Every structure is written in C-alpha cells, then in structure tokens.
Coordinates of C-alpha atoms in Angstrom, one line a residue:
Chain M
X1 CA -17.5 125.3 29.6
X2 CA -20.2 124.0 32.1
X3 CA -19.1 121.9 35.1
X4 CA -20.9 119.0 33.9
X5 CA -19.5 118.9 30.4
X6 CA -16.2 119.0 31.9
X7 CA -16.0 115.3 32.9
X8 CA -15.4 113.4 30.2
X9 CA -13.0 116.1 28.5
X10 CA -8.9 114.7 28.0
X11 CA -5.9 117.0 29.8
X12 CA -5.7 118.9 25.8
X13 CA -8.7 119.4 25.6
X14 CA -9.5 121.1 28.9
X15 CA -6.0 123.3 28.6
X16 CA -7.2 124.5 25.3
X17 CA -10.5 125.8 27.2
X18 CA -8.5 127.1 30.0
X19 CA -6.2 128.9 26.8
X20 CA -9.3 130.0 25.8
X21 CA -10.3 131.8 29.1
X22 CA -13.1 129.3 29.3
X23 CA -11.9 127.7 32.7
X24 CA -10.2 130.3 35.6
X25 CA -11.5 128.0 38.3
X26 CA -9.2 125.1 40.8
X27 CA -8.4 122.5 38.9
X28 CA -9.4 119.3 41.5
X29 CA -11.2 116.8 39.7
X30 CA -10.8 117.8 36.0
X31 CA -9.3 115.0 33.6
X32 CA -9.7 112.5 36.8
X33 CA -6.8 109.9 36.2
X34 CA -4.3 112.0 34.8
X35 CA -1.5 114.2 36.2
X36 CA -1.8 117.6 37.7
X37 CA 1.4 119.4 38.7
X38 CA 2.4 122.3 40.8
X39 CA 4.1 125.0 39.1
X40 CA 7.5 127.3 39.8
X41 CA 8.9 129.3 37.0
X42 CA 11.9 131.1 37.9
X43 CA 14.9 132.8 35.5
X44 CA 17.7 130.7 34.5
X45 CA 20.1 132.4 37.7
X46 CA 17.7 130.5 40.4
X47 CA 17.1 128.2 38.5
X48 CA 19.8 125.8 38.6
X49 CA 20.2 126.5 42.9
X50 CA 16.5 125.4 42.8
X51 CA 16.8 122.6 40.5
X52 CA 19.4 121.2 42.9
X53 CA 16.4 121.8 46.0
X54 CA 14.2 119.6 44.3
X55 CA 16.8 117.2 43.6
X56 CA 18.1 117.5 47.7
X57 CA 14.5 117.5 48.4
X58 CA 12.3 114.7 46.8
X59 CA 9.4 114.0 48.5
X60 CA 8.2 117.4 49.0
X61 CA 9.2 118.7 45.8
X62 CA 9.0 115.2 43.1
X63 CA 10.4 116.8 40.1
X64 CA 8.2 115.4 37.0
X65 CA 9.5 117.9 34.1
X66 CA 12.0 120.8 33.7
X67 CA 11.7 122.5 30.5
X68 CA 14.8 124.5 28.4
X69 CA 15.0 127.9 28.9
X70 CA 12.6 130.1 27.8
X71 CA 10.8 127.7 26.0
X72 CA 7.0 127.9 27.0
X73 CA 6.3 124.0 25.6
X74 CA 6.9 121.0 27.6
X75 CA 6.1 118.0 25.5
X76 CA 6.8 115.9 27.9
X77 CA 3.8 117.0 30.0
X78 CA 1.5 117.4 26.7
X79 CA 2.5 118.0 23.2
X80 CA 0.6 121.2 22.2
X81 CA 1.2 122.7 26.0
X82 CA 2.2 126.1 25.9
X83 CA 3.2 127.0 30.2
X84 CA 2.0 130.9 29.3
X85 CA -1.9 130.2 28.8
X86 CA -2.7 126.5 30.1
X87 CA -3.0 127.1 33.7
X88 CA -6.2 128.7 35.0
X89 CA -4.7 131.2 37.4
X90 CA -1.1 132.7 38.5
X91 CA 0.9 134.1 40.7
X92 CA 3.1 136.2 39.8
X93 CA 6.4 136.8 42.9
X94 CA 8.6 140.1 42.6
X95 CA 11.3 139.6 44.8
X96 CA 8.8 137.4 47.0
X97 CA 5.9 139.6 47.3
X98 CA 2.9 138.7 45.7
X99 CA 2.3 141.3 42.8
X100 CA -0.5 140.1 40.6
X101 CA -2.6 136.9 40.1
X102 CA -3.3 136.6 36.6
X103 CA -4.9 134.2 34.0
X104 CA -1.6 134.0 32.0
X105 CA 2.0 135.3 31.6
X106 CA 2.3 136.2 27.7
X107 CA 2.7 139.2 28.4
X108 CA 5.8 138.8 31.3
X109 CA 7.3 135.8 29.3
X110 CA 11.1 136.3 29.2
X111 CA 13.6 134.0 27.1
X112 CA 15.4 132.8 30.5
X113 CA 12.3 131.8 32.4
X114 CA 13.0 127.6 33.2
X115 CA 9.7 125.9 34.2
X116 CA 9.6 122.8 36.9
X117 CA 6.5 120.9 37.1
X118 CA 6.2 119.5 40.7
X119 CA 4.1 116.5 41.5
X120 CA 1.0 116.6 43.5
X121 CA -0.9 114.9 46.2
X122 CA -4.1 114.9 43.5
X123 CA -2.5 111.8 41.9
X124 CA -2.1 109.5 44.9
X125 CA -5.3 110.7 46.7
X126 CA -7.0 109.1 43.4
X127 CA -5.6 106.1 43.8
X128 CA -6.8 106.3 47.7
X129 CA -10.2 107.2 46.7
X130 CA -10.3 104.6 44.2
X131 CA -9.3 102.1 47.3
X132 CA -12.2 103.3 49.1
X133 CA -10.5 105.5 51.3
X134 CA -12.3 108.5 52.0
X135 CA -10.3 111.7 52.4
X136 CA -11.4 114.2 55.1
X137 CA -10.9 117.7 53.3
X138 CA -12.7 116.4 50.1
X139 CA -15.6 114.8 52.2
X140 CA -15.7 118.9 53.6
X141 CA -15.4 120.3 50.0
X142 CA -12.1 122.1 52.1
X143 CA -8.6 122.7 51.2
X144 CA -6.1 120.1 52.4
X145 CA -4.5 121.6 55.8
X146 CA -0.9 121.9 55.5
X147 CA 1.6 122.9 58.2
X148 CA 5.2 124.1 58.5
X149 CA 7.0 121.2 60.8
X150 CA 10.3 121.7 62.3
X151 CA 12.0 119.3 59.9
X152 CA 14.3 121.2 58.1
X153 CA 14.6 120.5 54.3
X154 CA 18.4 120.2 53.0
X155 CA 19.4 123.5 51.5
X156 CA 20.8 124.4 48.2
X157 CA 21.9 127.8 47.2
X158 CA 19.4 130.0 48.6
X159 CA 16.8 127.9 49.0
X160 CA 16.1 126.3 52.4
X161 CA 12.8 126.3 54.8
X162 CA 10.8 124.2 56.5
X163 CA 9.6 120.7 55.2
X164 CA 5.2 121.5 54.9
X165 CA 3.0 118.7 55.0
X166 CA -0.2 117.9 54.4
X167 CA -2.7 116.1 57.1
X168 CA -5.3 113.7 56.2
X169 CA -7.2 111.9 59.2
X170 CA -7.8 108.6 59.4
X171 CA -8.7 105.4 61.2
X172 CA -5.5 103.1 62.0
X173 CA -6.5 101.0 59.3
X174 CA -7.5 103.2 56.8
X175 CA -3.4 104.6 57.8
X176 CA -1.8 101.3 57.1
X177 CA -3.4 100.9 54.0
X178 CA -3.0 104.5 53.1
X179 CA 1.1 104.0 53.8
X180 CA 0.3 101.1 51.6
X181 CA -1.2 102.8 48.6
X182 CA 1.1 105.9 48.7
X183 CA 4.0 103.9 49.1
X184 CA 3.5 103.2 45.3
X185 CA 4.0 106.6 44.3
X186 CA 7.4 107.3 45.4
X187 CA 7.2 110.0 42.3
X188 CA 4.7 111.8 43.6
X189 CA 5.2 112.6 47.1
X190 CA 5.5 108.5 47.9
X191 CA 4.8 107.1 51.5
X192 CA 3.8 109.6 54.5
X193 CA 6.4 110.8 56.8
X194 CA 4.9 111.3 59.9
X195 CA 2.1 109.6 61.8
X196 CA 0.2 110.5 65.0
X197 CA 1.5 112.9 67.4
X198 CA 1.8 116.0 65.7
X199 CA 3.9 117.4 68.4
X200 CA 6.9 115.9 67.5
X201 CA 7.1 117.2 63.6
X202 CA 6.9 120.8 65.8
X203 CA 2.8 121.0 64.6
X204 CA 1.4 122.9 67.7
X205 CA -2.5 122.7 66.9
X206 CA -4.2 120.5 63.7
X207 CA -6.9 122.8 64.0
X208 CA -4.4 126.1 62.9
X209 CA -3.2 124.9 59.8
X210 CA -0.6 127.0 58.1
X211 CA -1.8 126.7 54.5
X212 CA -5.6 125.4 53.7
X213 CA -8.4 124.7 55.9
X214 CA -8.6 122.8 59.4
X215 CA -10.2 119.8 59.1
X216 CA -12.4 117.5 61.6
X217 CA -10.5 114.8 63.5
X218 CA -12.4 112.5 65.2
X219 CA -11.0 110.4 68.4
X220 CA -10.8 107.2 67.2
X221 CA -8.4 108.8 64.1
X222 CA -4.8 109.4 63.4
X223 CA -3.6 112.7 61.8
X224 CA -1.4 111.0 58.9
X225 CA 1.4 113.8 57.3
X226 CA 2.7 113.3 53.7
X227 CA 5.7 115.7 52.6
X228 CA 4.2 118.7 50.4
X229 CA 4.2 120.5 46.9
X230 CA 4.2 124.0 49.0
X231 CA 7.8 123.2 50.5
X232 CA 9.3 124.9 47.6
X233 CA 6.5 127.4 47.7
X234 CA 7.7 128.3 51.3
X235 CA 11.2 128.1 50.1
X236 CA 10.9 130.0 47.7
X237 CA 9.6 133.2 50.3
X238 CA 12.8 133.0 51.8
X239 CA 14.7 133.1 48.7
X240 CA 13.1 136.1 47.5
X241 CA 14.2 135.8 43.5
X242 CA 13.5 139.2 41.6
X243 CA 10.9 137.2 39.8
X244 CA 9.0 133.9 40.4
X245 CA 6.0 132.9 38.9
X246 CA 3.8 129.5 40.4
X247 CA 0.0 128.6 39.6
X248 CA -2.4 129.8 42.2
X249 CA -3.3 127.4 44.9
X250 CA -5.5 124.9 43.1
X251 CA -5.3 126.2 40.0
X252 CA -2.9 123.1 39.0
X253 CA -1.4 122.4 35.2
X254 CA -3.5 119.3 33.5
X255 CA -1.2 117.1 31.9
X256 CA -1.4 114.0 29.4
X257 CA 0.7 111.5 32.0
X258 CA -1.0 109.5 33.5
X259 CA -1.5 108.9 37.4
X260 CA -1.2 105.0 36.7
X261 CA 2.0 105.7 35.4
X262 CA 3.4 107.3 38.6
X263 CA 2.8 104.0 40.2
X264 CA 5.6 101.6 41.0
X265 CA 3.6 98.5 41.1
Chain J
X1 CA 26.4 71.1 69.8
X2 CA 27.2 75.3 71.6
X3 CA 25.3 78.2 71.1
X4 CA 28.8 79.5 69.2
X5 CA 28.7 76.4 66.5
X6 CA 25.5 76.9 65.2
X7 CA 25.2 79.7 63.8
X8 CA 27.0 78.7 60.2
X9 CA 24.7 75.6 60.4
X10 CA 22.1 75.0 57.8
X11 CA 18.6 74.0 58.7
X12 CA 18.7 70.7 58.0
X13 CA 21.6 70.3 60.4
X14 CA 20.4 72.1 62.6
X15 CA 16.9 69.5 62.6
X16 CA 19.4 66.3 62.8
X17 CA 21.0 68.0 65.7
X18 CA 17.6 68.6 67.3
X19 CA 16.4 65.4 66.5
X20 CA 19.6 63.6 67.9
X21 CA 19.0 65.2 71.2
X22 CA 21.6 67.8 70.7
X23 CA 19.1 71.7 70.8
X24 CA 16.2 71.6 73.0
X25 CA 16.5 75.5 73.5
X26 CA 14.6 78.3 72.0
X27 CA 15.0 78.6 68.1
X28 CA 15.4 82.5 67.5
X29 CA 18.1 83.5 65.9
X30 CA 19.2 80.0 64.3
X31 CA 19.6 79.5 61.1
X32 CA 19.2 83.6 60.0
X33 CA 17.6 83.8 56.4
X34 CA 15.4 80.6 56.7
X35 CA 11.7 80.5 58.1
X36 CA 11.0 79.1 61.1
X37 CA 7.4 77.9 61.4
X38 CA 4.6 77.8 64.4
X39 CA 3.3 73.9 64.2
X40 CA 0.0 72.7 65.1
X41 CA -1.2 68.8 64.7
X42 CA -4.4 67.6 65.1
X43 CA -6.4 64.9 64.7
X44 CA -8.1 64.3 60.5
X45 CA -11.7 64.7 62.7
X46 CA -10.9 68.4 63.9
X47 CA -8.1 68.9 61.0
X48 CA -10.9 70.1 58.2
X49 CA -12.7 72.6 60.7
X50 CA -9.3 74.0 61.5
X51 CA -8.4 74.0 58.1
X52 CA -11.0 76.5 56.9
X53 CA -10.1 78.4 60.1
X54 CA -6.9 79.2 58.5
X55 CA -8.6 79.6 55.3
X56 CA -10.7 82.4 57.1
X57 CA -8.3 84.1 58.7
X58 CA -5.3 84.5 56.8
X59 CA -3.4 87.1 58.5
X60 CA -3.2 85.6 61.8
X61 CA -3.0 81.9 60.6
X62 CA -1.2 82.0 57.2
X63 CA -0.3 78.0 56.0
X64 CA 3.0 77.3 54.7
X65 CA 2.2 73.6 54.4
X66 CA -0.2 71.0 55.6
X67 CA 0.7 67.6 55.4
X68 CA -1.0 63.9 54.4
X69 CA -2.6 62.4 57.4
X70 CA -0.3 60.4 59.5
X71 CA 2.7 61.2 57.3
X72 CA 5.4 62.5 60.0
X73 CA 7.0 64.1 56.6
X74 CA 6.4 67.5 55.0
X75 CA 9.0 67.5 52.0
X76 CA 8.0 70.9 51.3
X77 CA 9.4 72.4 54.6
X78 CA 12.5 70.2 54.4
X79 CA 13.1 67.3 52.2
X80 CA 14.5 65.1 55.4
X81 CA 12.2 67.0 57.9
X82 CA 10.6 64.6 60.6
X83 CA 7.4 66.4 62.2
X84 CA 7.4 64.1 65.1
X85 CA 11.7 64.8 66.4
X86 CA 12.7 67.9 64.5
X87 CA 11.2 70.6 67.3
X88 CA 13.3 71.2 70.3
X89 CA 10.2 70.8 72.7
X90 CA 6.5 70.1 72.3
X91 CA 2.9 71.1 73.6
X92 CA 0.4 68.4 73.9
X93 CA -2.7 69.1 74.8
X94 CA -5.7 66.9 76.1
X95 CA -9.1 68.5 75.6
X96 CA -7.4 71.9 75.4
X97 CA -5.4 71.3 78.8
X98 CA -1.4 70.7 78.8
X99 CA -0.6 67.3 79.9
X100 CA 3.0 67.1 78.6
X101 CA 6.0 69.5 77.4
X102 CA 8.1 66.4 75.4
X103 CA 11.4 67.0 73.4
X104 CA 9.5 64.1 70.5
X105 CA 5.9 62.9 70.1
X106 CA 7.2 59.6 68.5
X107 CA 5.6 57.8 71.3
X108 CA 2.0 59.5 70.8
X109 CA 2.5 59.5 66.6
X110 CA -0.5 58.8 65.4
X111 CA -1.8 57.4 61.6
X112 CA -4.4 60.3 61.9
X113 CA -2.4 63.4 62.8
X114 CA -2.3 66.0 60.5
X115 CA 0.1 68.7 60.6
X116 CA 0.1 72.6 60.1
X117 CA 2.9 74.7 59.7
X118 CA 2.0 78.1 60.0
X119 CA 4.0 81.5 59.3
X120 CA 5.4 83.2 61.8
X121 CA 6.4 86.6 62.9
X122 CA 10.4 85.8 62.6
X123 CA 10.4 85.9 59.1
X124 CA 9.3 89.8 58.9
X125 CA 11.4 90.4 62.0
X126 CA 14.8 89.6 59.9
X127 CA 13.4 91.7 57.2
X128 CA 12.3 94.5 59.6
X129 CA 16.4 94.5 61.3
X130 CA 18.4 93.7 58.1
X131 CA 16.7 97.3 57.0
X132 CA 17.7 98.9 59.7
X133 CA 14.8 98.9 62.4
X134 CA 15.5 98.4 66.0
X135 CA 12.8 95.6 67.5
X136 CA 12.5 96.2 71.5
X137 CA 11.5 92.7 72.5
X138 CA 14.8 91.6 70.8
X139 CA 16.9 94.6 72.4
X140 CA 15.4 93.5 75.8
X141 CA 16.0 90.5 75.1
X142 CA 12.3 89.1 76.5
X143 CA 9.7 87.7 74.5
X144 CA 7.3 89.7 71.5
X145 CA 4.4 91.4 74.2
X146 CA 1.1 89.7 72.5
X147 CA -2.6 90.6 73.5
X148 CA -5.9 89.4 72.9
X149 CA -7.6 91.7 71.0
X150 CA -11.6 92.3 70.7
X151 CA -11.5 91.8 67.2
X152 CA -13.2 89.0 66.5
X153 CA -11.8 85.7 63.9
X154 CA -13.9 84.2 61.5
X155 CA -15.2 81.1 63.1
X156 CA -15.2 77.5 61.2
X157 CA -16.6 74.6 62.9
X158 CA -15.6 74.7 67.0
X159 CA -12.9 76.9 66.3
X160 CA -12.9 80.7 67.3
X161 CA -12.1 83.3 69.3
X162 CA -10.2 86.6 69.2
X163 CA -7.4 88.3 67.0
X164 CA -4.3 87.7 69.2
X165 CA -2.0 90.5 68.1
X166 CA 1.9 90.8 68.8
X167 CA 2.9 94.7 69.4
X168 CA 6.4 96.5 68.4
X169 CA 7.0 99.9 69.8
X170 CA 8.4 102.1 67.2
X171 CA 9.0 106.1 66.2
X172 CA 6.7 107.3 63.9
X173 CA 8.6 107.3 60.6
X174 CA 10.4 103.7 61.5
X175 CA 6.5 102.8 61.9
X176 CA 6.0 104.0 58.6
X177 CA 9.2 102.3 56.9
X178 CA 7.6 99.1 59.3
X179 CA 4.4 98.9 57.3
X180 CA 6.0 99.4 53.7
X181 CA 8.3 96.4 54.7
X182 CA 5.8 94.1 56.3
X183 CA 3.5 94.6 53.4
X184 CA 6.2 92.4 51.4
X185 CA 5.5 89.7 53.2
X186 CA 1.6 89.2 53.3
X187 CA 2.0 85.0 53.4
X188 CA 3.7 85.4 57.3
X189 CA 1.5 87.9 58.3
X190 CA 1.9 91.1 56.6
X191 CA 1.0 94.2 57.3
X192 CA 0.0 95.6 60.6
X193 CA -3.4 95.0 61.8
X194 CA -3.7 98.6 63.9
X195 CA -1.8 101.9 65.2
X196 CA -1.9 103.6 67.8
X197 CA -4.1 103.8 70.8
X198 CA -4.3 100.3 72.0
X199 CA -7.7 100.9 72.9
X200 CA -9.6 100.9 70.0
X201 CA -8.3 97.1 69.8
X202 CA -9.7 96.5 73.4
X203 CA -6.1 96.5 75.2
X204 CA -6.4 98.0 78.4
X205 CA -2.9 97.8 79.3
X206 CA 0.3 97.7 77.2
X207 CA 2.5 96.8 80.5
X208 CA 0.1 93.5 81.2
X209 CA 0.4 91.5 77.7
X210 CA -2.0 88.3 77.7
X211 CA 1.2 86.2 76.5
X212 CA 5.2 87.2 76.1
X213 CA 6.7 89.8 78.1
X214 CA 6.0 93.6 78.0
X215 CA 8.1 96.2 77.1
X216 CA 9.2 99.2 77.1
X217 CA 7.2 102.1 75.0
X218 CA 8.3 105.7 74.9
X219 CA 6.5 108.7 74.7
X220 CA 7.6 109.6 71.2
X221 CA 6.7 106.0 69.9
X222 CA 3.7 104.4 68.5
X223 CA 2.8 100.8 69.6
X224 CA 2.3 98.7 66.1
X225 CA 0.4 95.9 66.2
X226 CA 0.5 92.5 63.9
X227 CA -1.8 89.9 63.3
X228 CA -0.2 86.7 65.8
X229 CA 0.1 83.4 65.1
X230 CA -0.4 82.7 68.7
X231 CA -4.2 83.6 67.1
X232 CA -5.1 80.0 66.4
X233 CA -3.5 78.3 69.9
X234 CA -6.3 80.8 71.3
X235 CA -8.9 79.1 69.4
X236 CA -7.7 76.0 69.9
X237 CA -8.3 76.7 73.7
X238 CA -11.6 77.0 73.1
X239 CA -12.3 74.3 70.9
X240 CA -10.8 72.1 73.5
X241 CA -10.0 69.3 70.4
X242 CA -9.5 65.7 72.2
X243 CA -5.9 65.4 71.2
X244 CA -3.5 68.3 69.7
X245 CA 0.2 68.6 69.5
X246 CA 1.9 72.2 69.0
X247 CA 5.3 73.6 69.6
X248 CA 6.4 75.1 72.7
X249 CA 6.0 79.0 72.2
X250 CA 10.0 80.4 70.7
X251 CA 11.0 76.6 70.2
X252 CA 10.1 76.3 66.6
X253 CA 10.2 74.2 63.6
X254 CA 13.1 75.1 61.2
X255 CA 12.5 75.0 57.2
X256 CA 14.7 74.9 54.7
X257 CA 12.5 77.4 53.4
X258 CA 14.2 81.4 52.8
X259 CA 12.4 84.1 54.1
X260 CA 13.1 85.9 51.1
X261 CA 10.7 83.5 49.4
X262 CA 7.9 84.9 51.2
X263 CA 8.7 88.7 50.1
X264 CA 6.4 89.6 47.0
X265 CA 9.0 91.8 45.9

C-alpha cells in the first residue's frame, strides 16, 4: 500500500492492509474524518480499577468502547475489527517496562485481556483544521508536545498520575475559536483546560516537552493545553500491571465512527 | 419606590415606575433574567448610515430592535414601553457634544427620531454569575474597565472608529468556561474578541481604561476582552450627527425581553 493510494481508502479497508502487514507506519491522516483511538489492553484484574480511572477521569482518558473479556472484536468500533492485528504497531508492558514493540499480539492474546479504546485529539484537530485553524506541530510535520502538569488526576485503585496535556500555539483568536470548536467534542477530550501561563499547570519550559516534540511559539501566541490520551499511559507506569499492552505512539486504531459523530452540535 | 422593593418587580413595573419619576438611578441588577438594552436615537437622515454600521459590525453593535420613525413605541422590547420616559436618565448630544443629561426627552421628541436598542453586556454577565464565575467589576463594585482598541470597525457612511472592548480579569480555566458560555449568546455580544496581552489590541495600560473604572488583575489571571457596546457612542463621537439621544452609561432601558432568549442553546 503506497501513501498516495491510501487517501481515499474507508477505516475496513485500511485495517485489513494493516492485518495484512501492508501498513506498520503512524496512523495521522489515514481515513481523514473518521475516529482513531488510543489503545490500553490490560487483564480482567486491572481492568475494572482502570475502567473506573477513565470513568474518574474523562477528559484525559474519553472512554469510546470497552470490549468483553477476551474477546479480540469490538463491533462497536468496526464490525470485522479484530484488536490482535488491526493496529500497525504495539507495545507490549510487563510489569511497566517496555518489553517488545510488535506488529500484532496473536501470539500473547489471553482469554482475560479487556480492551478500552480511548479517544484522541486527531478527531477535534480535524474539525480545527477544517475551521481554518492551523495547528503548529502538523505545520512542522512534529509530534504534538505533551507535558506532565501538577494537576493531579483523581485516583482509582492503583491508578493515579499526573493529568498530561497537550500544547498547541495560537493567536488569541485563533484560542477563542479553538475553545469554541473543541467545546463540541466533549467525547473526545472536549474544551482545553488551561490557557497561557504555563507556569501555573506546573509546566517549567514549552520548549522541554515531556512526550513529543517542542514546537515554535511565537510572541504574539498563546500556548493553549487540552487534557491528554497519554494520562492513562503515564498512569499506567505507576501501576505497573504484570501485563499491559497499548498501540505505539501514533500508531492509532482506525475505526468506522465517525469524527462528526463525536460532535455535540 | 426603595432599592429593597424592586427587586420582585417585573420590567414593565419597573418602566412605569421610571416613567412616573420614581428610579432615576443606575439599572444593574433590576429586573435579574430580563435584558436591559444600550439605546441610541437619531435623526431618519443619519439613522440609515448608522443602521448599516450595526449591520457591519455585529459584535460590538448587535440590534435587538429598531423602531418606525417618530414612533416613541417599540412593542417588541415591551408592549407598553415608551422610548421617550422609560430610561432613568438621558444623553443628548448636539453635533457630538453633551448639552443635557434629562430624566425624559418628551420635550425634544421628535417625528423623525429613530430608535436603536442595542445588546448589552448584562445579559452574558447573568449568564457568566448564575454558572458560577466571579466578575471583578461587580465584586468591586465599580464600573466594567472598557478601552479603545486599535482594531478598527467597519465604517458606513460618517460613522467609524475603533473596537471599544470591555475587559474581565479571570483564571485561566474560568476564562475557558467564560468563552464556552459567551459563545451562547452571539446576538449581545458573544464571544470574546481577544486574550491575553492587552497589547496586541493596542492597550497600553490595563489600570488607565478609556471609559468605566479599572480593576484589579492578578498575576495568575488573564484579562478577557468583549466586543462593547460603548463601540458605537465612540463612532458617534466622530460622526458628530446634529442631534442624538442615548442613555446615560449603567442607566439602561429595561425589556420585557429574557436573557435566556438570547442563548442559542
């Protein structure tokens, strides 16, 4: 599968290729208009401490699907999606180290493995782009830069950390519409929750980001914060369960939802 | 009629009482839930020009109503509502200079005058507290700090002259919460126009406002700035008309109109 006939091809269409082992590559503007969503896998024992962290938790971790246990297929994110081949690339937690990053997990499937699919910043920064906002990190062909802030999240079980967020820069107006846009999408991360002085969310330096790539700000900008998907990835390092599988940064799951449907109005 | 008695009053009470000599005090805070309106008359030979001013630039100069020429009666604001005794004081203005502060204009009624009642920056206010947002000008109890701005209107005819914007100190997320909640309301003014460094806007100084009172801003706040209504007495300074009639600034026309009407959703 070329880049260029990747375009037009729907969410089944590009998982079969990624099943395939046709498509190991980030994700980020495959299937534009539809849903892609962050990944955590964990055994049925963490699973229910974790469902209640998402549920404590909602704008850094917007739960858009749990699926039974052990049961690879979530029709509610796609009817023939099977969560063992579909994503390009994993990552693969014993215990909360990093052990292997593979391009699926037949072969480490167990029957008590409950999947959560966790909404992501893709499906709002559409809708910006599509209202003419531009977006710093994809002007730079960059990750988005996301930082650990000093706002704790509320814990349940094991799981607790820091809220991340991610930064985009902006001109004030740009902000105000941007607040605007996002505010449609409380499912996905919704409105921002900081704005300006990074200081006071305990961000010592915008150009250190924690997680992706720094970023230009200019003068005349404001660094804007929106809650983030790696919150329960950070979470998760502290919780250390014996086994955790996620996707690998950017390597998201294409789904057949629809972004437009994540929109309130 | 005491400042205790009047606050179970309806608005069109609370016109008759006006009217019958009874209020010639500021307006804010009677009659909680209904809009209270800037006003601005003017002769049918500058009325059109102004007209399309308002047309131009919504934000700043959003019409609720305009009445008939010469009629002293705008049914739609209130169905007894008498243009030339129902505000507690009057501007009138001779070539753009005050000559007279009066508590009626029956006197100077003309067959000619047509009158504009334009939003006004109470009717978000209400929306902004009954959500929970503290507003500094009302917890000093001074008046909204406004500034000229070196954003430029949209000229029609003679009249023109800068974006007058009122400013509301605030933390970053109440900011946030701020602009979802003034975004309802985009017939009385809507969202804000800017964020942040007052600069950008041409304000040199938050402590010297160009009308109101300043207030207090604290380091962990954001100033947040609205489109005023005071925008169009700014251009009517500079258009200098031969006659015009206004309100006198916080002694404004009450409607029978709700400030939930104005709220999109």
């Amino acid at each position: 599968m070329s880049s260029s006939s990747h375009g037009s091809q729907s969410p089944a269409q590009l998982r079969q290729a990624i099943r395939r082992g046709e498509w190991n590559k980030e994700t980020s503007g495959l299937a534009p208009g539809f849903v892609q969503v962050n990944l955590v896998i964990l055994p049925a024992s963490d699973a229910s401490d974790f469902h209640r962290f998402c549920q404590n938790n909602p704008k850094p971790c917007p739960l858009i699907a749990i699926s039974e246990a052990g049961n690879p297929h979530v029709t509610a994110l796609g009817a023939d999606l099977d969560i063992r081949t579909d994503v390009p690339r994993y990552r693969v937690f014993h215990h909360g180290e990093l052990v292997a990053e593979p391009n699926d997990v037949k072969d480490i499937w167990r029957d008590d493995l409950v999947t959560f699919a966790i909404g992501c910043s893709f499906t709002f920064e559409h809708s910006l782009i599509e209202n003419g906002i531009a977006i710093r990190h994809i002007e730079q062909n960059r990750n988005v830069p996301m930082y650990r802030t000093t706002i704790p999240t509320t814990p349940a079980g094991n799981f607790h950390g820091p809220l991340v967020v991610s930064m985009r820069p902006m001109k004030a107006a740009d902000a105000i519409r941007a607040i605007q846009i996002t505010s449609r999408f409380p499912g996905v991360h919704g409105a921002p929750v900081h704005i300006g002085d990074p200081a006071l969310i305990g961000i010592k330096n915008l150009a250190q980001p924690d997680y992706g790539d720094a970023v230009d700000v200019q003068p005349d900008e404001l660094p804007v914060f929106w809650a983030c998907g790696v919150t329960p990835q950070a979470a998760l390092a502290k919780a250390r369960p014996a086994v955790c599988i996620t996707h690998a940064p950017g390597h998201m799951l294409l789904t057949d939802l629809r972004n437009s449907d994540y929109s309130i109005f």
